[in-house]
CSV table of C-alpha atoms in Angstrom, one decimal:
chain,number,residue,atom,x,y,z
A,786,MET,CA,-9.7,14.0,32.1
A,787,GLY,CA,-11.8,17.7,31.0
A,788,GLY,CA,-14.5,16.7,32.5
A,789,MET,CA,-13.9,14.9,35.8
A,790,LEU,CA,-11.1,18.2,36.3
A,791,ARG,CA,-14.5,20.2,35.6
A,792,ALA,CA,-16.5,18.0,38.1
A,793,GLU,CA,-13.6,18.6,40.7
A,794,PRO,CA,-10.6,20.7,40.0
A,795,ALA,CA,-8.0,20.0,42.8
A,796,LEU,CA,-8.6,15.7,41.2
A,797,ILE,CA,-5.0,14.4,40.1
A,798,VAL,CA,-5.8,12.9,37.2
A,799,THR,CA,-3.0,11.0,34.7
A,800,VAL,CA,-4.5,8.8,31.0
A,801,GLY,CA,-2.3,7.2,29.1
A,802,ASP,CA,1.3,6.8,28.9
A,803,ALA,CA,1.6,8.6,32.2
A,804,SER,CA,-0.7,7.2,34.1
A,805,PHE,CA,1.3,3.0,32.7
A,806,ARG,CA,4.9,5.3,34.2
A,807,ILE,CA,3.4,5.7,36.8
A,808,LEU,CA,0.7,2.5,38.0
A,809,THR,CA,3.9,0.2,37.0
A,810,GLY,CA,7.2,2.3,37.6
A,811,SER,CA,8.4,1.2,34.1
A,812,GLU,CA,9.3,3.1,31.1
A,813,ASN,CA,8.0,-0.3,29.7
A,814,GLY,CA,4.4,-0.2,31.5
A,815,ALA,CA,1.7,0.7,28.9
A,816,GLU,CA,3.6,-3.1,27.5
A,817,LEU,CA,3.3,-5.2,30.6
A,818,LEU,CA,0.3,-4.8,31.6
A,819,LEU,CA,-0.3,-4.5,27.9
A,820,ARG,CA,0.6,-8.7,28.1
A,821,LEU,CA,-0.7,-9.5,31.4
A,822,TYR,CA,-3.9,-8.5,30.0
A,823,GLN,CA,-3.5,-10.3,27.0
A,824,ALA,CA,-2.7,-13.8,29.1
A,825,ALA,CA,-5.6,-13.0,31.2
A,826,PHE,CA,-7.8,-12.5,27.9
A,827,ASP,CA,-6.4,-15.8,26.2
A,828,LEU,CA,-6.8,-17.5,29.6
A,829,ALA,CA,-10.6,-16.8,29.8
A,830,ALA,CA,-10.9,-17.2,25.9
A,831,LYS,CA,-9.9,-20.6,26.5
A,832,GLU,CA,-12.0,-21.2,29.3
A,833,THR,CA,-15.3,-20.2,27.8
A,834,GLY,CA,-14.6,-21.1,23.9
A,835,TYR,CA,-15.3,-17.7,23.0
A,836,SER,CA,-12.6,-16.8,19.5
A,837,VAL,CA,-11.1,-13.4,19.8
A,838,GLU,CA,-10.0,-14.0,16.8
A,839,THR,CA,-13.5,-14.3,14.7
A,840,MET,CA,-14.5,-11.3,16.9
A,841,THR,CA,-11.5,-9.3,16.3
A,842,ASN,CA,-10.7,-10.0,12.0
A,843,ALA,CA,-12.1,-7.0,10.7
A,844,ILE,CA,-10.8,-4.4,13.3
A,845,PHE,CA,-7.2,-6.6,12.9
A,846,GLU,CA,-7.1,-5.1,9.4
A,847,THR,CA,-7.2,-1.7,9.7
A,848,PHE,CA,-4.1,-1.8,13.0
A,849,ARG,CA,-2.6,-4.1,10.8
A,850,GLU,CA,-2.5,-1.3,7.7
A,851,ARG,CA,-1.8,1.6,10.3
A,852,ALA,CA,0.5,-0.2,11.8
A,853,GLN,CA,2.1,-1.6,8.4
A,854,GLU,CA,2.7,2.5,7.4
A,855,ALA,CA,4.1,2.6,10.3
A,856,GLY,CA,6.8,0.4,10.4
A,857,GLU,CA,5.8,-1.3,14.0
A,858,GLY,CA,3.9,-4.9,14.6
A,859,TRP,CA,0.2,-4.2,14.5
A,860,LEU,CA,0.3,-4.5,19.0
A,861,GLU,CA,2.6,-1.7,19.6
A,862,SER,CA,0.1,0.5,16.9
A,863,VAL,CA,-2.7,0.5,19.1
A,864,LEU,CA,-1.2,0.8,22.4
A,865,HIS,CA,0.7,3.7,20.6
A,866,GLN,CA,-1.6,4.8,19.1
A,867,SER,CA,-4.1,5.3,22.2
A,868,THR,CA,-1.3,6.1,24.8
A,869,ARG,CA,1.3,8.6,23.4
A,870,GLY,CA,1.2,12.4,24.0
A,871,ASP,CA,2.2,15.4,24.7
A,872,THR,CA,2.8,14.1,28.1
A,873,ALA,CA,1.4,17.8,30.0
A,874,ASN,CA,-2.1,17.1,28.6
A,875,MET,CA,-2.0,13.5,30.4
A,876,ASN,CA,-1.8,14.5,34.0
A,877,SER,CA,-4.2,16.7,35.8
A,878,ARG,CA,-1.4,19.0,37.5
A,879,THR,CA,0.4,20.0,34.4
A,880,TYR,CA,-3.3,19.8,31.7
A,881,GLN,CA,-4.1,22.4,29.9
A,882,GLY,CA,-7.0,21.8,28.5
A,883,GLY,CA,-7.7,25.3,26.4
A,884,ARG,CA,-7.7,27.0,29.9
A,885,ALA,CA,-4.9,29.1,31.7
A,886,ARG,CA,-3.6,27.1,35.7
């Protein structure tokens, strides 16, 4: 976000959970989009013969271990680690980025 705001200070940018809430109008927006993407990837894999599982085994093990430590499912763990954080830092209207607004 910092790079985008340096290029255009008036730009409104949202990232992470804040962007999913705006995009979907739901508190569960990230989960909704995750399920949509998962369904699309599964369909594409079936049509092309591509095996997502074969390509992601090593990565999955790392996520599985982190999820067990956090006491949640691996998909939710990845989702939460990727999208959660300080809401003020996920929206250019409230983002401080080490500088006063």
